[in-house]
Coordinates of C-alpha atoms and ligand atoms in Angstrom, one line a residue:
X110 CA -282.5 -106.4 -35.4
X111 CA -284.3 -108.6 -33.0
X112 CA -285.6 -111.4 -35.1
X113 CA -288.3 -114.1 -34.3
X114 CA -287.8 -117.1 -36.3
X115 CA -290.6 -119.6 -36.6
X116 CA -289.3 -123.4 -38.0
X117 CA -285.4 -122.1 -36.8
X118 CA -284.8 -125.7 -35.9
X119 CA -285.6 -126.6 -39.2
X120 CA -284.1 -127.4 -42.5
X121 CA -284.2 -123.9 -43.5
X122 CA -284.8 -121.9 -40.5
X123 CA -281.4 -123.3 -39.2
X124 CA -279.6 -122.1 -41.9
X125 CA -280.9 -119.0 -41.8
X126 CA -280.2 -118.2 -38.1
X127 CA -277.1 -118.2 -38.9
X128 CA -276.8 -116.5 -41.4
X129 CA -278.4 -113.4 -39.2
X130 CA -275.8 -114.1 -36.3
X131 CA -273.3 -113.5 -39.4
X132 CA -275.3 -110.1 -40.4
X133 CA -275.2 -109.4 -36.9
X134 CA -278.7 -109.8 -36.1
X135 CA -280.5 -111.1 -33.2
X136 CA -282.4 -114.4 -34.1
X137 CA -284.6 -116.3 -31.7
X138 CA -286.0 -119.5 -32.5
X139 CA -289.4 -120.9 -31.9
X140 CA -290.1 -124.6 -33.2
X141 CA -292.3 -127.0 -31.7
X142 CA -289.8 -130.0 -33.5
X143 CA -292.2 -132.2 -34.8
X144 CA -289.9 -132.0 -38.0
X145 CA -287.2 -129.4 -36.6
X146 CA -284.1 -130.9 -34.6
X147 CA -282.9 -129.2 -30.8
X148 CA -279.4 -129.4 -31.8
X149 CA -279.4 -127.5 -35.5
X150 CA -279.7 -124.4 -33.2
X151 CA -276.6 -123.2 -32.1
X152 CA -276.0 -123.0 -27.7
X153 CA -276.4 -119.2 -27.3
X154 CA -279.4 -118.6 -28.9
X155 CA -283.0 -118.0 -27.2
X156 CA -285.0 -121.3 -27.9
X157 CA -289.0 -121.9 -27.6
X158 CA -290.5 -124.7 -28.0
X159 CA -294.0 -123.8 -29.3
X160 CA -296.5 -124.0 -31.3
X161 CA -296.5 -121.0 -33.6
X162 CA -300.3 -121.0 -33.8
X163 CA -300.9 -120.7 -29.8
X164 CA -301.4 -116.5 -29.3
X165 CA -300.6 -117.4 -25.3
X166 CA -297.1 -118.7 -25.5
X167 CA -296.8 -116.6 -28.8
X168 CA -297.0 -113.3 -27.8
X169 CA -295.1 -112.8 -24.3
X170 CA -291.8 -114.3 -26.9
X171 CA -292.8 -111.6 -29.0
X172 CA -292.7 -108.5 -26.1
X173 CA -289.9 -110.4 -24.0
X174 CA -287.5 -111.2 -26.5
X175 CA -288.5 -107.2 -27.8
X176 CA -288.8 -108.5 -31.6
X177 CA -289.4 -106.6 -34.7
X178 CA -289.8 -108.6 -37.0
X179 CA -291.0 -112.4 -37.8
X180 CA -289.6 -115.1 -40.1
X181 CA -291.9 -118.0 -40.5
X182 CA -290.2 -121.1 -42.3
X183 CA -292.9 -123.5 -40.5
X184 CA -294.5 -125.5 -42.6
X185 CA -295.5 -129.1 -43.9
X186 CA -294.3 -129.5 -47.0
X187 CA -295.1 -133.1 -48.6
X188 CA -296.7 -132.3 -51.4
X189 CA -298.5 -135.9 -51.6
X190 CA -299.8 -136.3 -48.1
X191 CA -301.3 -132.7 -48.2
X192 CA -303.2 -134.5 -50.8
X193 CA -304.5 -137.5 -49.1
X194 CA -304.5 -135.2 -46.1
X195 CA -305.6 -131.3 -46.8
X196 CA -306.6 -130.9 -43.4
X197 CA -302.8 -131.1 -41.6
X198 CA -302.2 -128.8 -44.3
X199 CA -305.1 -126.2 -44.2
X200 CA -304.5 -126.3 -40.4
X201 CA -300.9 -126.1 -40.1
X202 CA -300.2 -123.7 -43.0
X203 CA -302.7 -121.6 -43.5
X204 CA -304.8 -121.8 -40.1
X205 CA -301.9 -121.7 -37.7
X206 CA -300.0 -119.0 -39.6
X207 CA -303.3 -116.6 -39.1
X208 CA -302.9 -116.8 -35.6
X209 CA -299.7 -116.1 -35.8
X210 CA -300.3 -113.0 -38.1
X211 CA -302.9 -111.6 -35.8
X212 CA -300.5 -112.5 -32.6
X213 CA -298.2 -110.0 -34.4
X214 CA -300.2 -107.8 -35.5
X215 CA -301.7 -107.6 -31.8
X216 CA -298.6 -106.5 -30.6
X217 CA -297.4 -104.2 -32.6
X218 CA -294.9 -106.5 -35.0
X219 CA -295.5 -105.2 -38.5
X220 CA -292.4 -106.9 -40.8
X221 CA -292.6 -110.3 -42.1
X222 CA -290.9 -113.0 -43.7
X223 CA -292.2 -115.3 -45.6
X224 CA -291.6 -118.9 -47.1
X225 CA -293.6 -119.6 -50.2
X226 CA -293.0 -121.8 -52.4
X227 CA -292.5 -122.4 -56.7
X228 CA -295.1 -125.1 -56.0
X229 CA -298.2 -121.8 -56.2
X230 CA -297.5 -121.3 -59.9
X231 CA -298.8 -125.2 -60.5
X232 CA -297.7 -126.1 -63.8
X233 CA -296.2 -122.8 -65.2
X234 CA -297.2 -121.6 -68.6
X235 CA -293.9 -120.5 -69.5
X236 CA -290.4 -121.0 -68.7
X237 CA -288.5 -119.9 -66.8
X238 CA -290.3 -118.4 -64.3
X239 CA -290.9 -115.0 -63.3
X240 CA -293.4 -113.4 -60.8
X241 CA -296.0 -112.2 -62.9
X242 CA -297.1 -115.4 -64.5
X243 CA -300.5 -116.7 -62.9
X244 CA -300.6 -119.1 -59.7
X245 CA -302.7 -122.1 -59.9
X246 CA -301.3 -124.7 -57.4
X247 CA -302.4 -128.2 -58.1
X248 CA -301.8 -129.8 -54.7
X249 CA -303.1 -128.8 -51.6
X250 CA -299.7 -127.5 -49.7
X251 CA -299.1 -125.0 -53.3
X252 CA -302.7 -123.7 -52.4
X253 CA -302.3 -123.0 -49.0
X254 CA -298.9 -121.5 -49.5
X255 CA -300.8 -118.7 -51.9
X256 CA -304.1 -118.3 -49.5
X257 CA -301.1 -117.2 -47.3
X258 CA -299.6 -114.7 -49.8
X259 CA -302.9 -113.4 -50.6
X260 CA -303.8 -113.0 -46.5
X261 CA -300.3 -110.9 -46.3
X262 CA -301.9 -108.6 -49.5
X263 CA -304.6 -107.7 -47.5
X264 CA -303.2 -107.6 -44.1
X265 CA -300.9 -105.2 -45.6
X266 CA -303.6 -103.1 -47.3
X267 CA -305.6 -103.2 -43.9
X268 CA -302.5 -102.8 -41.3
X269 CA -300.1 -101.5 -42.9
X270 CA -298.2 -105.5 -42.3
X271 CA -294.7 -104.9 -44.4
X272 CA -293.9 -108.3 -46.0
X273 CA -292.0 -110.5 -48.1
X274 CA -293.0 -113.7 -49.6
X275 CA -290.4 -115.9 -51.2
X276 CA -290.9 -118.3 -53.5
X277 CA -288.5 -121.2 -53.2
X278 CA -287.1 -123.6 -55.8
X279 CA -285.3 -126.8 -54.7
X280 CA -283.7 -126.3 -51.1
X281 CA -281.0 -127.9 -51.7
X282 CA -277.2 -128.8 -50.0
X283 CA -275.7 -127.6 -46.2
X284 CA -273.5 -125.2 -44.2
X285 CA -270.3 -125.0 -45.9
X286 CA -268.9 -125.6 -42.6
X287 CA -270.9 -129.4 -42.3
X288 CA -272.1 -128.7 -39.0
X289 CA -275.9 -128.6 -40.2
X290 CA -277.6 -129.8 -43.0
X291 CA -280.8 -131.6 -44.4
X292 CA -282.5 -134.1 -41.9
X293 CA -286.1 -134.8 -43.1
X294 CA -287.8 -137.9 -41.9
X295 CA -289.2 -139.3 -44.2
X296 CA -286.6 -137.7 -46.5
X297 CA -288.1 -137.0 -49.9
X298 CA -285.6 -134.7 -51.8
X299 CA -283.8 -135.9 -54.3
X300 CA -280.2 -134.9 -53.6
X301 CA -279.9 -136.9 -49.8
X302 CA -281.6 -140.0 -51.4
X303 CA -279.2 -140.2 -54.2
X304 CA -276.2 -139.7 -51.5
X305 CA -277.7 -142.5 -49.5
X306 CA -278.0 -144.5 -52.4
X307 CA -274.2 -143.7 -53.3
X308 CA -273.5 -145.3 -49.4
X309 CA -275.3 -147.8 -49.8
X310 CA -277.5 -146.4 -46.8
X311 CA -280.4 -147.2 -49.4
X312 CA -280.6 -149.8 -52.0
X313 CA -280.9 -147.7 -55.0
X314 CA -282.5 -144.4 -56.4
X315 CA -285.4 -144.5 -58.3
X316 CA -286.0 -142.0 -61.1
X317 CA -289.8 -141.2 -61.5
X318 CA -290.2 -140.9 -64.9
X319 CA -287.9 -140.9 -68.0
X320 CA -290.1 -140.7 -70.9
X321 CA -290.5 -136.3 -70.2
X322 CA -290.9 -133.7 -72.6
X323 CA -286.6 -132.9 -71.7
X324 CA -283.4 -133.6 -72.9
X325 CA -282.7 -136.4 -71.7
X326 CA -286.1 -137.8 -70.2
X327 CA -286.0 -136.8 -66.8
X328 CA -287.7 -133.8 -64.9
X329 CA -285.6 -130.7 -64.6
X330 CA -285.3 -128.4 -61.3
X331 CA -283.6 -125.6 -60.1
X332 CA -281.2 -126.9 -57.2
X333 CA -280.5 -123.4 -55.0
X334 CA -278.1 -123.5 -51.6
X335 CA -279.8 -123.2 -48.6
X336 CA -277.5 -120.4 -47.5
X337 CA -278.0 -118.6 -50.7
X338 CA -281.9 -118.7 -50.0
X339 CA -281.1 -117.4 -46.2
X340 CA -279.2 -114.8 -47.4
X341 CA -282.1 -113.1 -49.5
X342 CA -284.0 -112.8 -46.2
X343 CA -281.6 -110.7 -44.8
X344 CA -281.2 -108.5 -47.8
X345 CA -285.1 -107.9 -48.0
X346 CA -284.5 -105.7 -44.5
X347 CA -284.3 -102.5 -45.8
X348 CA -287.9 -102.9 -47.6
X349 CA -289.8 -103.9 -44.9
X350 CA -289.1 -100.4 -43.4
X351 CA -291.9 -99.1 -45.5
X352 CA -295.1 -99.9 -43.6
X353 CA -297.9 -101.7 -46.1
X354 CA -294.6 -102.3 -48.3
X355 CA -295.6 -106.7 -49.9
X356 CA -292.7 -107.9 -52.1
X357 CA -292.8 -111.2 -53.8
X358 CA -289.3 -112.9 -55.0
X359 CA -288.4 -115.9 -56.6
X360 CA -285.3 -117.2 -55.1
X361 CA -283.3 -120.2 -57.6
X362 CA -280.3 -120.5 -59.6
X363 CA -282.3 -120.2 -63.4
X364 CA -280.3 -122.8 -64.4
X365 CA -282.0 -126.4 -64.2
X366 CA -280.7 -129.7 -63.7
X367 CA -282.2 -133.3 -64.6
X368 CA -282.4 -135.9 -62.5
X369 CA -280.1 -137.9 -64.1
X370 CA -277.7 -135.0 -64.3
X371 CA -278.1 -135.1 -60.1
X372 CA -277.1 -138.2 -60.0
X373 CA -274.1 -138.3 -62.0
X374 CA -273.1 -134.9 -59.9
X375 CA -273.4 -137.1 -57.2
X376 CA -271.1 -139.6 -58.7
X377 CA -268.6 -137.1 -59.6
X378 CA -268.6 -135.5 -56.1
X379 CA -268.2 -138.6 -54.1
X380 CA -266.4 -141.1 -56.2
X381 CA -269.0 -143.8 -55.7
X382 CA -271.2 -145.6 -58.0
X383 CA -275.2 -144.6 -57.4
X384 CA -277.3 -147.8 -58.3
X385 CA -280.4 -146.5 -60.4
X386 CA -283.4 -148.0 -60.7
X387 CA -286.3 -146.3 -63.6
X388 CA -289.1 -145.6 -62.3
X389 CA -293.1 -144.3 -63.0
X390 CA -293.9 -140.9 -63.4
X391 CA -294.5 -139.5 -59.5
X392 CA -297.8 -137.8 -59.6
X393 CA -298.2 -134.1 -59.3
X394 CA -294.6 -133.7 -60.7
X395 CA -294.4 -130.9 -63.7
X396 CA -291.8 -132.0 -66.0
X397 CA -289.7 -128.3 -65.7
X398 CA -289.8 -125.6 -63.5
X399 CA -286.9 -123.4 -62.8
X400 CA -286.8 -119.6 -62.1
X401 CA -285.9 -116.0 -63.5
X402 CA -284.4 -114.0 -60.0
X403 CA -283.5 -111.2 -62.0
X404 CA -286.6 -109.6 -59.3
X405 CA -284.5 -110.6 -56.3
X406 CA -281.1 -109.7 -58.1
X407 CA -282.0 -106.1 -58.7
X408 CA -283.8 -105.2 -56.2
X409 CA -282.3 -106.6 -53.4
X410 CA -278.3 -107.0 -54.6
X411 CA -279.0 -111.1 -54.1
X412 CA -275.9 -112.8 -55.6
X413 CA -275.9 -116.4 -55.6
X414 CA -272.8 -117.7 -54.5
X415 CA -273.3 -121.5 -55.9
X416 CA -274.4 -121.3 -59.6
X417 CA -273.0 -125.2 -60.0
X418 CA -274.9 -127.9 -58.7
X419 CA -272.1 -129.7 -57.7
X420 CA -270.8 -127.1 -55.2
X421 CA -274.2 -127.8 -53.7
X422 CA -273.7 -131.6 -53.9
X423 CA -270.0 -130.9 -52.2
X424 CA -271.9 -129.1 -49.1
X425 CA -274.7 -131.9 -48.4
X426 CA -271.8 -134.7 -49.1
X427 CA -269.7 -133.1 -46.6
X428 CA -272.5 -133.1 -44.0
X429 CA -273.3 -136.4 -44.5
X430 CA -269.8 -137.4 -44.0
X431 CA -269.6 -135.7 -40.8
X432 CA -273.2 -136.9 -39.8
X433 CA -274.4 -140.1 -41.9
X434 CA -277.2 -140.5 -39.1
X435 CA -278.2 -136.4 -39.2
X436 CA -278.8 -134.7 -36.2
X437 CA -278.7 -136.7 -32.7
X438 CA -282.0 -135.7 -31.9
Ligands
LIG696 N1 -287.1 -137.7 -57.8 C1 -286.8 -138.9 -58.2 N2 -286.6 -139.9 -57.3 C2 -286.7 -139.7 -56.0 C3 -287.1 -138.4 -55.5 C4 -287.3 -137.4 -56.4 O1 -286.7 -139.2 -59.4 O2 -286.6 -140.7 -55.2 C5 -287.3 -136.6 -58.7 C6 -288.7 -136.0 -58.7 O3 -289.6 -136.7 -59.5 C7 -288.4 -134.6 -59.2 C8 -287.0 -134.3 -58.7 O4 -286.4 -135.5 -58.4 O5 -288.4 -134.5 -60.5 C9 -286.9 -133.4 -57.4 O6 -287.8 -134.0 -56.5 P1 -287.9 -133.5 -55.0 O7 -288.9 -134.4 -54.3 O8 -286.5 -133.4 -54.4 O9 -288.4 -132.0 -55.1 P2 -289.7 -131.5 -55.8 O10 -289.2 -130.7 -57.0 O11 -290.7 -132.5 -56.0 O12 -290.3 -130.6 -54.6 C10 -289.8 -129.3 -54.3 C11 -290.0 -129.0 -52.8 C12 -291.4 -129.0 -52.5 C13 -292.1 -128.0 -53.4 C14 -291.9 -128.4 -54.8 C15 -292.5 -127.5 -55.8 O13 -289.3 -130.0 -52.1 O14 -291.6 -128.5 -51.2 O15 -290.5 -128.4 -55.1 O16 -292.7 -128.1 -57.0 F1 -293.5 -128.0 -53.2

């Protein structure tokens, strides 16, 4: 399948390009990197730069490049500044991916992919997670991540749009082959600050918070690999062939891990000490949120390969070793 994918020279998107050029699909990339990197795509593949929310350089990729069907991993995804600033957030991810719905929609593209996030359920009211419970986002990027989901409901009603939304735990670790991994700048994810603090690339790690409602104080998440999370994409194919078909999956491990227990992972996985530093709560951070994917495990076949943390820890070790700086771009 000919597939357009929006954010490919992103954290996520790069990981799942190839793991369609490995299904033996066609991926082509459009990424405007402001946060994506030129060089997490590999040489052969078709590469736009563009913003996804421009219907004039959007639509000839989409009849060129003869795609069927759109993957949209685009998005801003600090969940503080979409507080202090709701209008990057409103624009970019809700506004932008409008446009991008109706580019498609315009031209005949009816299947879509979609990155949503465990951040829509807000503080969940029980554990762990399925898809039923009720959304109630309590940040602005959560919010506009659900007026999204509730656009592709209606668009699908309407249009007969075939979609799928998936909700994401923590993104977490790198090809097992090290030649991409995570690159944010600012980096705010736990796991490549506690690696830099390991290398002494950073002074410490702070934990925020360690007076929570949990075993051992700190918050607990659920830490899935990024090509775990690429791989559900791909499986979702064969129900997207039902026109007006919406599907909603949580994708994580269901089994949660504390922040301390990250950093001691850490420690085990690279033999260095990780100077810790307690911290304040963070604001906006729910002390536990992890998932049930049974959804995604039945219906779609979705096996995730790394159930243990610190397989994930081995693959974003081992791409910091091979690239301490990230990408050259
Ligand atoms: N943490 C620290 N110190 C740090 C960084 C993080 O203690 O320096 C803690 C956080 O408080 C949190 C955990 O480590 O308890 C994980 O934090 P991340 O920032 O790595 O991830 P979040 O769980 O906050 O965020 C992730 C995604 C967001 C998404 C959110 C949904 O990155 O995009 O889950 O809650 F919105």
């Amino acid at each position: 399948m000919n597939v357009l994918v929006v954010g490919g020279a992103g954290y996520i998107g790069s990981h799942c390009v190839r793991q369609l050029q490995a299904a033996g699909h066609r991926p082509v990339v459009l990424d405007n990197l402001v946060f994506g990197h030129r060089s997490a795509v590999g040489e052969g593949v078709p590469f736009y730069n563009c913003d996804l929310g421009d219907p004039e350089a959007v639509a000839p990729i989409l009849r060129d490049e003869k795609i069927e069907l759109v993957m949209h991993f685009a998005a801003f995804a600090f969940v503080g500044e979409s507080v202090t600033e709701p209008r990057k957030y409103y624009e970019n991810n809700f506004v932008a991916t409008l446009r991008l719905l109706e580019t498609m929609l315009d031209n005949g593209v009816k299947k879509f992919v979609f990155s949503s996030t465990c951040a829509t359920y807000g503080e969940p009211e029980s554990l762990p997670i399925v898809e039923t419970l009720p959304q109630a986002p309590i940040n602005p990027y959560g919010q506009t991540k659900l007026d999204v989901e509730n656009c592709l409901k209606a668009f699908a009603h309407a249009y007969g749009l075939s979609f799928a939304a998936f909700r994401y735990f923590n993104a977490a670790g790198a090809a097992e082959d090290g030649r991409i991994g995570e690159d944010h700048q600012p980096e705010t994810h736990l796991i490549p600050l506690v690696i830099d603090a390991a290398t002494g690339r950073r002074e410490n790690i702070k934990i925020f918070g360690t007076d929570y409602d949990t075993p051992d104080g700190t918050c607990l998440r659920d830490y899935v690999h990024v090509d775990d999370l690429s791989r559900a994409h791909i499986a979702v194919f064969e129900k997207l062939e039902t026109p007006g078909a919406g599907h909603f999956y949580n994708l994580g491990t269901g089994r949660p891990n504390s922040v301390r227990e990250i950093i001691d992972a850490v420690e085990a996985v690279t033999g260095l000490k990780v100077p810790v530093v307690e911290d304040e709560r963070r604001a906006g951070d729910p002390p536990a949120l992890y998932a049930d994917s049974s959804k995604a495990q039945n219906e779609l076949g979705w096996e995730i390969k790394f159930t243990e943390v610190k397989d994930i820890i081995e693959t974003a070790w081992r791409w910091h070793q091979a690239n301490p700086e990230g990408f050259a771009d």
